[in-house]
Amino acid sequence: MSLFTDKEVKALDELFHEVGVYRHSKDLKELFDFIKKFPKIAPFNAFLLHIQKPGSQYVASASEWREQFNRTIKPGARPLVILWPFAPVRFVFELEDTDGKDPFPEALLKPFQTNGTLAKPALDRLIRNLPRDGVSYHEADHGTGSAGFIEVAKGHGTQDAGKKKGKVLYHLVVNQNHSKEEKFATIAHELGHLYCGHLGTPNENWWPDRRKEHINIREFEAESVAWLVCERAGIKNPSAEYLSGYMNENAQIPQVSLENVLKAAGMIEAMTLRGLSLRKEVVV
């Protein structure tokens, strides 16, 4: 189900396209670098933090500050609002709005360095969760210049998904000769296309049908999704070169949907963290 109603999506489009927030390359780069700093928070929530307080370094609820860091909220501090599962919103406070005698752990301000190494369980969980959305995963013996692709499945195939069988709606093919980091980046890129609606949609409640978007928009969105997912996982990725090159050569970005980019990145990250059940529409 979408995080937003149609009215809320239109409000976001107005913010991005009509008001011009994040339309300039330097502003989007600043936003993405900010989101990268908060790997424990969903990408869209990190975006909300940036809108409310761009200089934020670390956020937590009042109880988390008290119990985990022995810090209290300063009188008059204004809470920041983020979305929260099974509740409308959650209130959090930024580090500078707290007091405490103990020094704050410096390591938490730099959660990771992009060192190019991916924990194998993250890739394994991501692949195991692909059937949830009807994606069938394949590895093929391709040349080094071919990373992979995703396509709409023809026919009515099925696949095993744990103790259940699921419909095959898409085929995702990845180069078997690549490293686990390269495979992860490829999957993130191709799922970016899928979850941003570039291949259409089996159900409008899953993600929108955006097949008519210009190829430049589709590619920029998929590269953005892959960059966010990989950078927040602490690995280098080829999307960095694409985005850096584009932003250096163009003052403004294409008319992309940041809502869809951030939502897609969050969906992929969730697939790396835990096992997810098949969508009921996929179950055979």
XYZ file of N, CA and C in Angstrom:
852
model
N 0.841 -1.195 0.000
C 0.000 0.000 0.000
C 0.876 1.244 0.000
N 0.466 2.277 -0.711
C 1.249 3.493 -0.778
C 1.274 4.201 0.560
N 2.388 4.903 0.820
C 2.509 5.680 2.046
C 1.608 6.900 2.014
N 1.153 7.311 0.830
C 0.473 8.575 0.701
C -0.831 8.452 -0.075
N -1.766 9.350 0.251
C -2.985 9.465 -0.521
C -2.673 10.250 -1.789
N -3.630 10.252 -2.738
C -3.427 11.001 -3.977
C -3.176 12.479 -3.690
N -3.896 13.032 -2.700
C -3.714 14.443 -2.369
C -2.318 14.714 -1.832
N -1.816 13.775 -1.008
C -0.484 13.963 -0.437
C 0.589 13.864 -1.508
N 0.398 12.939 -2.473
C 1.358 12.814 -3.568
C 1.364 14.096 -4.388
N 0.176 14.676 -4.650
C 0.108 15.921 -5.399
C 0.809 17.041 -4.642
N 0.693 17.031 -3.308
C 1.373 18.039 -2.504
C 2.884 17.888 -2.613
N 3.351 16.636 -2.641
C 4.785 16.394 -2.800
C 5.253 16.841 -4.182
N 4.468 16.526 -5.214
C 4.821 16.955 -6.565
C 4.911 18.478 -6.638
N 4.002 19.146 -5.948
C 4.031 20.609 -5.925
C 5.300 21.108 -5.254
N 5.665 20.464 -4.158
C 6.880 20.845 -3.434
C 8.112 20.683 -4.317
N 8.194 19.563 -5.021
C 9.376 19.272 -5.824
C 9.404 20.060 -7.131
N 8.267 20.104 -7.839
C 8.259 20.615 -9.204
C 7.855 22.081 -9.307
N 6.802 22.485 -8.600
C 6.306 23.848 -8.746
C 7.044 24.820 -7.836
N 7.226 24.444 -6.576
C 7.952 25.314 -5.654
C 9.446 25.275 -5.963
N 9.912 24.144 -6.498
C 11.303 24.045 -6.923
C 12.249 23.501 -5.882
N 11.724 22.983 -4.765
C 12.587 22.408 -3.740
C 13.279 21.157 -4.289
N 14.597 21.097 -4.173
C 15.427 19.969 -4.624
C 15.468 19.817 -6.146
N 15.061 20.842 -6.869
C 15.143 20.759 -8.333
C 16.563 21.013 -8.820
N 17.344 21.759 -8.039
C 18.723 22.038 -8.424
C 19.620 20.877 -8.018
N 20.568 20.559 -8.870
C 21.434 19.404 -8.641
C 22.146 19.477 -7.299
N 22.656 20.653 -6.939
C 23.399 20.775 -5.681
C 22.492 20.533 -4.480
N 21.224 20.927 -4.579
C 20.288 20.714 -3.478
C 19.938 19.236 -3.333
N 19.761 18.552 -4.465
C 19.449 17.122 -4.400
C 20.649 16.344 -3.862
N 21.851 16.729 -4.277
C 23.052 16.061 -3.769
C 23.152 16.229 -2.256
N 22.864 17.432 -1.779
C 22.890 17.670 -0.333
C 21.856 16.794 0.376
N 20.657 16.683 -0.219
C 19.615 15.844 0.371
C 20.053 14.387 0.418
N 20.566 13.864 -0.689
C 20.983 12.461 -0.729
C 22.122 12.189 0.253
N 23.076 13.117 0.356
C 24.169 12.945 1.317
C 23.633 12.947 2.748
N 22.602 13.749 2.991
C 21.973 13.790 4.313
C 21.276 12.467 4.611
N 20.496 11.961 3.657
C 19.776 10.700 3.847
C 20.751 9.556 4.092
N 21.890 9.615 3.432
C 22.924 8.587 3.606
C 23.386 8.495 5.056
N 23.364 9.611 5.782
C 23.875 9.646 7.159
C 22.956 8.961 8.157
N 21.735 8.607 7.734
C 20.750 8.042 8.664
C 20.300 6.655 8.202
N 21.204 5.672 8.168
C 20.843 4.343 7.662
C 19.862 3.592 8.548
N 19.699 4.025 9.795
C 18.769 3.353 10.707
C 17.349 3.885 10.566
N 17.195 4.940 9.781
C 15.891 5.572 9.588
C 15.485 5.398 8.131
N 14.219 5.095 7.877
C 13.743 4.914 6.505
C 14.082 6.140 5.663
N 14.398 5.950 4.383
C 14.780 7.084 3.533
C 13.782 8.234 3.556
N 12.480 7.917 3.534
C 11.515 9.016 3.520
C 11.528 9.777 4.838
N 11.735 9.075 5.953
C 11.820 9.770 7.233
C 13.057 10.657 7.300
N 14.164 10.196 6.723
C 15.361 11.033 6.674
C 15.092 12.286 5.842
N 14.314 12.128 4.775
C 13.910 13.276 3.960
C 13.081 14.258 4.789
N 12.150 13.740 5.591
C 11.340 14.613 6.440
C 12.205 15.372 7.436
N 13.222 14.705 7.973
C 14.144 15.379 8.891
C 14.867 16.519 8.180
N 15.271 16.276 6.942
C 16.007 17.301 6.196
C 15.147 18.524 5.943
N 13.868 18.314 5.665
C 12.961 19.442 5.454
C 12.815 20.254 6.742
N 12.704 19.554 7.876
C 12.456 20.234 9.144
C 13.720 20.823 9.772
N 14.838 20.082 9.679
C 16.080 20.530 10.320
C 17.267 19.974 9.543
N 17.708 20.675 8.493
C 18.744 20.148 7.592
C 20.065 19.794 8.273
N 20.400 20.456 9.377
C 21.682 20.201 10.029
C 21.671 19.065 11.025
N 20.606 18.298 11.074
C 20.490 17.222 12.067
C 21.647 16.234 11.948
N 22.148 15.793 13.127
C 23.237 14.814 13.161
C 22.777 13.444 13.647
N 21.897 13.444 14.653
C 21.396 12.181 15.208
C 20.075 12.492 15.894
N 19.078 11.627 15.707
C 17.772 11.851 16.324
C 17.328 10.602 17.070
N 16.524 10.813 18.097
C 15.950 9.714 18.875
C 14.755 10.264 19.639
N 13.904 9.367 20.124
C 12.762 9.793 20.934
C 13.252 10.223 22.313
N 12.394 10.902 23.063
C 12.773 11.355 24.405
C 13.167 10.180 25.290
N 12.409 9.079 25.203
C 12.720 7.913 26.036
C 14.035 7.270 25.616
N 14.330 7.241 24.302
C 15.601 6.677 23.832
C 16.778 7.519 24.301
N 16.627 8.838 24.246
C 17.706 9.695 24.745
C 17.960 9.425 26.228
N 16.895 9.256 26.977
C 17.031 9.057 28.426
C 17.614 7.683 28.745
N 17.071 6.643 28.134
C 17.441 5.280 28.508
C 18.751 4.812 27.872
N 19.020 5.233 26.643
C 20.207 4.746 25.940
C 21.423 5.660 26.069
N 21.169 6.952 26.263
C 22.288 7.895 26.256
C 22.378 8.747 27.517
N 21.459 8.543 28.456
C 21.458 9.308 29.706
C 21.414 10.812 29.428
N 20.567 11.187 28.472
C 20.433 12.594 28.104
C 18.968 13.008 28.224
N 18.747 14.269 28.531
C 17.397 14.805 28.674
C 17.142 15.849 27.591
N 15.870 16.093 27.319
C 15.494 17.071 26.307
C 15.554 18.471 26.912
N 16.164 19.401 26.195
C 16.260 20.776 26.675
C 14.866 21.401 26.751
N 14.608 22.221 27.761
C 13.310 22.904 27.846
C 13.051 23.735 26.586
N 11.844 23.617 26.059
C 11.468 24.388 24.882
C 11.912 23.809 23.562
N 12.589 22.651 23.591
C 13.037 22.029 22.339
C 11.833 21.612 21.497
N 11.928 21.827 20.199
C 10.833 21.471 19.298
C 11.069 20.079 18.726
N 10.078 19.206 18.841
C 10.249 17.853 18.285
C 10.205 17.866 16.763
N 10.829 16.868 16.173
C 10.754 16.631 14.739
C 9.790 15.478 14.501
N 9.060 15.524 13.404
C 8.013 14.536 13.130
C 8.469 13.587 12.026
N 8.344 12.280 12.282
C 8.597 11.266 11.258
C 7.418 10.300 11.240
N 7.284 9.534 10.163
C 6.228 8.524 10.066
C 6.623 7.311 10.887
N 5.613 6.557 11.355
C 5.895 5.397 12.198
C 4.862 4.306 11.933
N 5.310 3.032 11.801
C 4.361 1.941 11.548
C 3.308 1.828 12.648
N 2.077 1.606 12.248
C 0.954 1.390 13.160
C 0.656 2.612 14.029
N 1.160 3.758 13.638
C 0.860 5.011 14.329
C 0.978 6.127 13.298
N 0.231 7.205 13.498
C 0.320 8.288 12.503
C 1.742 8.841 12.376
N 2.320 9.251 13.517
C 3.656 9.853 13.482
C 4.413 9.497 14.756
N 5.708 9.823 14.748
C 6.542 9.683 15.943
C 7.322 10.979 16.119
N 7.498 11.398 17.373
C 8.241 12.616 17.664
C 9.656 12.262 18.112
N 10.644 12.886 17.481
C 12.043 12.651 17.833
C 12.721 13.998 18.058
N 13.879 13.951 18.709
C 14.629 15.163 19.013
C 16.056 15.021 18.507
N 16.616 16.135 18.060
C 17.973 16.140 17.523
C 18.982 16.271 18.658
N 20.202 15.815 18.404
C 21.259 15.791 19.417
C 21.448 17.132 20.109
N 21.470 18.223 19.338
C 21.742 19.525 19.948
C 20.607 20.011 20.843
N 19.460 19.342 20.783
C 18.331 19.696 21.652
C 18.304 18.856 22.919
N 19.431 18.203 23.235
C 19.518 17.380 24.445
C 20.691 17.828 25.311
N 20.606 17.493 26.597
C 21.681 17.747 27.559
C 22.090 16.439 28.206
N 23.360 16.314 28.539
C 23.830 15.117 29.237
C 25.277 15.262 29.651
N 25.642 14.612 30.747
C 27.021 14.685 31.240
C 27.950 13.778 30.437
N 27.405 12.665 29.949
C 28.242 11.716 29.212
C 28.477 12.210 27.784
N 29.700 12.078 27.259
C 29.952 12.471 25.864
C 29.184 11.565 24.914
N 28.661 12.148 23.835
C 27.904 11.359 22.869
C 28.869 10.536 22.032
N 28.560 9.248 21.791
C 29.469 8.386 21.014
C 29.735 8.936 19.614
N 30.973 9.268 19.349
C 31.347 9.858 18.061
C 31.031 8.917 16.900
N 31.132 7.608 17.150
C 30.911 6.627 16.080
C 29.499 6.704 15.517
N 28.529 7.121 16.343
C 27.145 7.184 15.882
C 26.919 8.340 14.915
N 27.814 9.315 14.925
C 27.689 10.429 13.987
C 28.254 10.064 12.620
N 29.038 8.986 12.565
C 29.582 8.467 11.311
C 29.288 6.975 11.278
N 28.039 6.610 10.957
C 27.598 5.220 11.106
C 28.379 4.205 10.295
N 28.985 4.622 9.203
C 29.770 3.682 8.409
C 30.668 4.439 7.452
N 31.635 3.760 6.947
C 32.432 4.257 5.833
C 32.094 3.386 4.621
N 31.990 4.006 3.467
C 31.692 3.243 2.257
C 32.945 2.482 1.842
N 33.045 1.230 2.290
C 34.281 0.477 2.089
C 34.172 -0.611 1.030
N 32.987 -0.768 0.432
C 32.861 -1.725 -0.656
C 32.560 -3.143 -0.238
N 32.345 -3.389 1.061
C 32.080 -4.750 1.529
C 30.640 -4.872 1.998
N 29.938 -5.865 1.477
C 28.538 -6.089 1.843
C 28.419 -7.339 2.694
N 27.655 -7.248 3.760
C 27.378 -8.437 4.566
C 26.518 -9.389 3.735
N 26.967 -10.635 3.590
C 26.281 -11.596 2.724
C 24.815 -11.810 3.102
N 24.455 -11.838 4.404
C 23.035 -12.037 4.731
C 22.109 -11.004 4.101
N 22.593 -9.785 3.898
C 21.750 -8.750 3.294
C 21.371 -9.127 1.867
N 22.334 -9.620 1.096
C 22.044 -10.053 -0.275
C 21.146 -11.279 -0.274
N 21.417 -12.230 0.601
C 20.606 -13.453 0.662
C 19.154 -13.133 0.997
N 18.948 -12.262 1.986
C 17.573 -11.899 2.363
C 16.878 -11.171 1.222
N 17.602 -10.289 0.556
C 17.017 -9.547 -0.561
C 16.533 -10.502 -1.646
N 17.360 -11.478 -1.995
C 16.984 -12.441 -3.036
C 15.815 -13.309 -2.580
N 15.837 -13.751 -1.319
C 14.739 -14.599 -0.814
C 13.408 -13.863 -0.787
N 13.446 -12.549 -0.660
C 12.209 -11.773 -0.592
C 11.665 -11.370 -1.961
N 12.405 -11.622 -3.022
C 11.947 -11.218 -4.353
C 10.607 -11.836 -4.749
N 10.334 -13.118 -4.421
C 9.038 -13.695 -4.801
C 7.837 -12.962 -4.209
N 8.040 -12.191 -3.149
C 6.939 -11.441 -2.531
C 6.189 -10.614 -3.564
N 6.920 -10.022 -4.495
C 6.305 -9.180 -5.519
C 6.240 -9.872 -6.875
N 6.370 -11.207 -6.863
C 6.273 -11.947 -8.112
C 7.520 -11.886 -8.963
N 8.674 -11.593 -8.336
C 9.936 -11.493 -9.076
C 10.681 -12.818 -9.000
N 11.010 -13.378 -10.149
C 11.787 -14.613 -10.230
C 13.247 -14.251 -10.512
N 14.156 -14.740 -9.665
C 15.575 -14.361 -9.748
C 16.383 -15.397 -10.514
N 17.226 -14.917 -11.430
C 18.075 -15.804 -12.228
C 19.478 -15.206 -12.313
N 20.482 -16.086 -12.361
C 21.844 -15.654 -12.643
C 22.276 -16.269 -13.964
N 22.945 -15.467 -14.799
C 23.348 -15.921 -16.134
C 24.816 -15.585 -16.372
N 25.432 -16.350 -17.259
C 26.848 -16.172 -17.587
C 26.981 -15.096 -18.660
N 27.047 -13.833 -18.214
C 27.150 -12.703 -19.130
C 28.563 -12.134 -19.114
N 28.891 -11.319 -20.104
C 30.168 -10.626 -20.128
C 30.236 -9.584 -19.032
N 31.444 -9.105 -18.749
C 31.622 -8.169 -17.636
C 30.872 -6.859 -17.840
N 30.581 -6.503 -19.086
C 29.888 -5.250 -19.348
C 28.391 -5.325 -19.155
N 27.857 -6.515 -18.893
C 26.413 -6.694 -18.711
C 26.116 -7.011 -17.254
N 25.437 -6.092 -16.578
C 25.147 -6.292 -15.154
C 23.872 -7.094 -14.935
N 22.834 -6.801 -15.721
C 21.573 -7.514 -15.560
C 20.405 -6.703 -16.070
N 19.206 -7.247 -15.925
C 18.002 -6.554 -16.382
C 16.784 -7.162 -15.700
N 15.664 -6.445 -15.786
C 14.385 -6.958 -15.299
C 13.366 -6.788 -16.418
N 12.449 -7.755 -16.543
C 11.440 -7.689 -17.594
C 10.139 -8.298 -17.096
N 9.054 -7.906 -17.735
C 7.747 -8.471 -17.409
C 7.695 -9.905 -17.912
N 7.230 -10.826 -17.075
C 7.158 -12.242 -17.448
C 6.017 -12.471 -18.432
N 6.248 -13.367 -19.368
C 5.208 -13.775 -20.307
C 4.614 -15.094 -19.836
N 3.339 -15.259 -20.009
C 2.705 -16.493 -19.567
C 2.288 -16.421 -18.111
N 2.058 -17.594 -17.525
C 1.540 -17.670 -16.159
C 2.382 -18.641 -15.340
N 3.663 -18.355 -15.208
C 4.553 -19.227 -14.456
C 4.373 -19.087 -12.955
N 4.883 -20.082 -12.229
C 4.861 -20.048 -10.766
C 6.258 -20.385 -10.252
N 6.489 -20.095 -8.974
C 7.760 -20.418 -8.346
C 7.526 -20.772 -6.886
N 8.431 -21.560 -6.331
C 8.361 -21.893 -4.915
C 8.788 -20.685 -4.094
N 8.049 -20.437 -3.031
C 8.369 -19.335 -2.123
C 8.171 -19.837 -0.702
N 9.176 -20.543 -0.193
C 9.028 -21.170 1.112
C 8.046 -22.314 1.020
N 7.026 -22.300 1.856
C 6.017 -23.350 1.857
C 4.872 -23.058 0.893
N 4.941 -21.923 0.208
C 3.876 -21.535 -0.706
C 4.392 -21.469 -2.135
N 3.438 -21.383 -3.051
C 3.774 -21.130 -4.449
C 3.283 -19.734 -4.813
N 4.079 -19.051 -5.610
C 3.703 -17.704 -6.002
C 3.732 -17.516 -7.504
N 2.979 -16.561 -7.984
C 2.973 -16.227 -9.408
C 4.300 -15.568 -9.791
N 4.730 -15.803 -11.011
C 5.905 -15.121 -11.560
C 5.413 -13.987 -12.455
N 5.640 -12.769 -12.013
C 5.214 -11.593 -12.764
C 6.373 -10.916 -13.483
N 7.587 -11.115 -12.953
C 8.774 -10.476 -13.528
C 9.956 -11.437 -13.467
N 10.875 -11.293 -14.406
C 12.140 -12.023 -14.386
C 13.270 -11.018 -14.162
N 14.074 -11.272 -13.137
C 15.240 -10.444 -12.848
C 16.487 -11.283 -13.103
N 17.304 -10.851 -14.042
C 18.503 -11.596 -14.437
C 19.741 -10.800 -14.038
N 20.678 -11.478 -13.346
C 21.893 -10.832 -12.847
C 23.111 -11.622 -13.318
N 24.202 -10.935 -13.595
C 25.436 -11.565 -14.059
C 26.044 -12.426 -12.951
N 26.152 -13.722 -13.186
C 26.670 -14.640 -12.169
C 28.163 -14.439 -11.901
N 28.859 -13.773 -12.810
C 30.297 -13.572 -12.667
C 30.653 -12.358 -11.808
N 29.661 -11.610 -11.397
C 29.913 -10.415 -10.605
C 30.036 -10.749 -9.118
N 30.651 -9.824 -8.374
C 30.788 -9.981 -6.922
C 29.438 -9.787 -6.255
N 29.353 -10.141 -4.981
C 28.076 -9.981 -4.274
C 27.691 -8.505 -4.181
N 28.680 -7.616 -4.091
C 28.383 -6.184 -4.054
C 27.815 -5.714 -5.394
N 28.387 -6.197 -6.485
C 27.892 -5.824 -7.813
C 26.494 -6.385 -8.051
N 26.258 -7.613 -7.602
C 24.920 -8.198 -7.739
C 23.902 -7.392 -6.934
N 24.280 -7.009 -5.722
C 23.393 -6.225 -4.861
C 23.037 -4.901 -5.534
N 24.048 -4.216 -6.083
C 23.809 -2.936 -6.750
C 22.908 -3.108 -7.971
N 23.113 -4.190 -8.718
C 22.281 -4.451 -9.898
C 20.833 -4.708 -9.501
N 20.640 -5.533 -8.473
C 19.277 -5.814 -8.011
C 18.605 -4.529 -7.545
N 19.338 -3.694 -6.799
C 18.771 -2.430 -6.320
C 18.370 -1.540 -7.491
N 19.196 -1.493 -8.516
C 18.896 -0.664 -9.691
C 17.649 -1.177 -10.418
N 17.595 -2.480 -10.654
C 16.461 -3.036 -11.398
C 15.168 -2.957 -10.588
N 15.261 -3.182 -9.277
C 14.071 -3.013 -8.437
C 13.668 -1.544 -8.365
N 14.641 -0.650 -8.505
C 14.310 0.769 -8.581
C 13.403 1.044 -9.766
N 13.724 0.444 -10.909
C 12.842 0.573 -12.080
C 11.458 -0.002 -11.770
N 11.432 -1.185 -11.162
C 10.157 -1.849 -10.890
C 9.296 -1.036 -9.933
N 9.863 -0.661 -8.777
C 9.076 -0.009 -7.734
C 8.761 1.455 -8.040
N 9.484 2.046 -8.980
C 9.124 3.392 -9.433
C 8.063 3.344 -10.529
N 7.628 2.127 -10.893
C 6.526 1.969 -11.838
C 6.920 1.984 -13.295
N 8.216 1.832 -13.598
C 8.672 1.934 -14.985
C 8.254 0.745 -15.839
N 7.895 -0.377 -15.193
C 7.425 -1.557 -15.922
C 5.910 -1.706 -15.803
N 5.245 -0.653 -15.367
C 3.822 -0.754 -15.094
C 3.597 -1.296 -13.701
N 2.396 -1.778 -13.441
C 2.101 -2.325 -12.120
C 1.020 -3.392 -12.206
N 1.129 -4.453 -11.401
C 0.052 -5.441 -11.348
C -1.124 -4.940 -10.514
N -0.842 -3.957 -9.651
C -1.848 -3.480 -8.708
C -1.474 -2.057 -8.293
N -2.368 -1.105 -8.505
C -2.066 0.300 -8.198
C -1.780 0.524 -6.717
N -2.203 -0.409 -5.865
C -1.912 -0.274 -4.439
C -0.470 -0.669 -4.101
N 0.213 -1.329 -5.039
C 1.607 -1.721 -4.797
C 2.547 -0.577 -5.139
N 2.442 -0.096 -6.362
C 3.216 1.049 -6.848
C 2.514 1.545 -8.100
N 2.762 2.788 -8.523
C 2.018 3.359 -9.651
C 2.515 2.857 -11.001
N 1.696 3.040 -12.014
C 2.073 2.738 -13.396
C 2.665 4.013 -13.996
N 3.978 3.996 -14.216
C 4.652 5.196 -14.733
C 5.472 4.859 -15.984
N 4.927 3.960 -16.796
C 5.629 3.536 -18.008
C 5.833 4.671 -19.005
N 4.996 5.699 -18.944
C 5.060 6.770 -19.936
C 6.119 7.825 -19.625
N 6.778 7.704 -18.480
C 7.810 8.686 -18.149
C 8.965 8.600 -19.151
N 9.602 9.732 -19.415
C 10.729 9.775 -20.352
C 11.865 8.897 -19.842
N 12.624 8.327 -20.764
C 13.709 7.420 -20.385
C 14.732 8.097 -19.473
N 14.969 9.403 -19.661
C 15.918 10.113 -18.794
C 15.429 10.151 -17.353
N 14.120 10.323 -17.186
C 13.534 10.324 -15.846
C 13.627 8.935 -15.237
N 13.274 7.918 -16.025
C 13.301 6.548 -15.512
C 14.707 6.154 -15.072
N 15.693 6.505 -15.879
C 17.066 6.110 -15.546
C 17.593 6.883 -14.336
N 17.281 8.160 -14.260
C 17.736 8.957 -13.115
C 17.118 8.432 -11.825
N 15.844 8.059 -11.885
C 15.185 7.527 -10.689
C 15.806 6.206 -10.251
N 16.029 5.293 -11.198
C 16.605 3.991 -10.848
C 18.019 4.142 -10.301
N 18.808 5.027 -10.902
C 20.164 5.264 -10.407
C 20.122 5.873 -9.007
N 19.162 6.755 -8.767
C 19.027 7.372 -7.443
C 18.667 6.335 -6.387
N 17.745 5.439 -6.730
C 17.363 4.371 -5.800
C 18.574 3.509 -5.469
N 19.303 3.089 -6.502
C 20.471 2.233 -6.286
C 21.524 2.945 -5.449
N 21.743 4.223 -5.712
C 22.742 4.982 -4.942
C 22.355 5.028 -3.470
N 21.107 5.370 -3.189
C 20.660 5.469 -1.798
C 20.792 4.134 -1.073
N 20.315 3.066 -1.707
C 20.349 1.749 -1.064
C 21.787 1.306 -0.814
N 22.647 1.466 -1.811
C 24.034 0.999 -1.678
C 24.836 1.857 -0.708
N 24.704 3.163 -0.807
C 25.455 4.035 0.095
C 25.035 3.814 1.542
N 23.745 3.633 1.782
C 23.264 3.408 3.146
C 23.646 2.016 3.651
N 23.964 1.110 2.720
C 24.463 -0.212 3.103
C 25.982 -0.211 3.256
N 26.617 0.908 2.903
C 28.053 1.037 3.084
C 28.897 0.476 1.964
N 28.338 0.350 0.762
C 29.133 -0.187 -0.350
C 29.179 0.812 -1.502
N 30.276 0.767 -2.234
C 30.420 1.605 -3.413
C 29.546 1.041 -4.526
N 29.133 1.911 -5.443
C 28.244 1.433 -6.500
C 28.400 2.285 -7.750
N 28.133 1.699 -8.918
C 28.310 2.428 -10.181
C 27.365 3.605 -10.346
N 26.272 3.643 -9.592
C 25.333 4.759 -9.704
C 25.969 6.071 -9.263
N 26.977 5.993 -8.398
C 27.639 7.207 -7.916
C 28.258 7.979 -9.077
N 28.883 7.263 -9.997
C 29.521 7.912 -11.149
C 28.477 8.553 -12.058
N 27.366 7.847 -12.279
C 26.301 8.384 -13.138
C 25.728 9.666 -12.542
N 25.350 9.620 -11.263
C 24.715 10.773 -10.631
C 25.683 11.943 -10.516
N 26.929 11.644 -10.147
C 27.927 12.702 -10.024
C 28.150 13.382 -11.367
N 28.262 12.582 -12.421
C 28.460 13.138 -13.753
C 27.287 13.991 -14.194
N 26.070 13.501 -13.942
C 24.876 14.240 -14.352
C 24.784 15.562 -13.608
N 24.979 15.522 -12.290
C 24.817 16.731 -11.489
C 25.912 17.754 -11.763
N 27.091 17.284 -12.140
C 28.171 18.215 -12.473
C 27.923 18.910 -13.805
N 27.218 18.234 -14.702
C 27.001 18.772 -16.040
C 25.663 19.489 -16.185
N 24.751 19.290 -15.228
C 23.410 19.875 -15.325
C 23.050 20.591 -14.030
N 22.601 21.833 -14.163
C 22.243 22.615 -12.977
C 20.969 22.099 -12.328
N 20.068 21.538 -13.146
C 18.808 21.029 -12.623
C 18.670 19.549 -12.959
N 17.893 18.859 -12.128
C 17.642 17.439 -12.346
C 16.382 17.272 -13.196
N 16.164 16.083 -13.786
C 14.918 15.851 -14.534
C 13.701 15.936 -13.609
N 12.516 15.934 -14.198
C 11.274 16.029 -13.421
C 10.958 14.676 -12.776
N 11.822 14.250 -11.892
C 11.661 12.945 -11.254
C 10.647 13.024 -10.116
N 10.199 11.862 -9.667
C 9.314 11.773 -8.503
C 10.145 11.340 -7.303
N 10.500 12.274 -6.440
C 11.266 11.924 -5.244
C 10.461 11.017 -4.327
N 9.145 11.199 -4.319
C 8.309 10.334 -3.478
C 8.497 8.879 -3.873
N 8.486 8.609 -5.168
C 8.650 7.231 -5.630
C 10.069 6.724 -5.418
N 11.067 7.581 -5.607
C 12.460 7.186 -5.377
C 12.669 6.787 -3.922
N 12.209 7.620 -3.001
C 12.418 7.353 -1.577
C 11.617 6.145 -1.115
N 10.404 6.015 -1.633
C 9.593 4.857 -1.272
C 10.236 3.572 -1.791
N 10.717 3.587 -3.039
C 11.358 2.401 -3.621
C 12.590 2.005 -2.823
N 13.413 2.979 -2.455
C 14.611 2.683 -1.663
C 14.228 2.059 -0.327
N 13.177 2.578 0.295
C 12.722 2.016 1.565
C 12.207 0.596 1.426
N 11.500 0.311 0.335
C 10.995 -1.040 0.097
C 12.146 -2.033 -0.057
N 13.173 -1.631 -0.804
C 14.320 -2.525 -1.019
C 15.075 -2.752 0.283
N 15.285 -1.701 1.048
C 15.980 -1.847 2.328
C 15.231 -2.793 3.256
N 13.912 -2.688 3.283
C 13.116 -3.571 4.143
C 13.329 -5.031 3.762
N 13.547 -5.289 2.479
C 13.758 -6.660 2.004
C 15.109 -7.221 2.429
N 16.041 -6.361 2.831
C 17.355 -6.830 3.283
C 17.393 -7.099 4.780
N 16.349 -6.705 5.494
C 16.380 -6.752 6.957
C 15.664 -7.950 7.556
N 14.634 -8.450 6.885
C 13.823 -9.523 7.477
C 13.047 -10.230 6.372
N 12.537 -11.416 6.704
C 11.704 -12.133 5.761
C 10.334 -11.495 5.642
N 9.840 -11.357 4.421
C 8.542 -10.743 4.175
C 7.602 -11.760 3.535
N 6.349 -11.713 3.922
C 5.358 -12.646 3.386
C 4.992 -12.279 1.952
N 4.579 -13.298 1.193
C 4.083 -13.041 -0.157
C 2.859 -12.133 -0.105
N 2.760 -11.242 -1.056
C 1.514 -10.489 -1.180
C 0.397 -11.489 -1.483
N -0.772 -11.245 -0.924
C -1.870 -12.204 -1.091
C -2.249 -12.369 -2.554
N -2.059 -11.307 -3.349
C -2.409 -11.390 -4.769
C -1.429 -12.261 -5.548
N -0.255 -12.521 -4.969
C 0.773 -13.314 -5.639
C 0.615 -14.802 -5.345
N 0.033 -15.121 -4.186
C -0.096 -16.519 -3.767
C -0.973 -17.288 -4.752
N -0.502 -18.460 -5.158
C -1.261 -19.321 -6.077
C -2.182 -20.217 -5.267
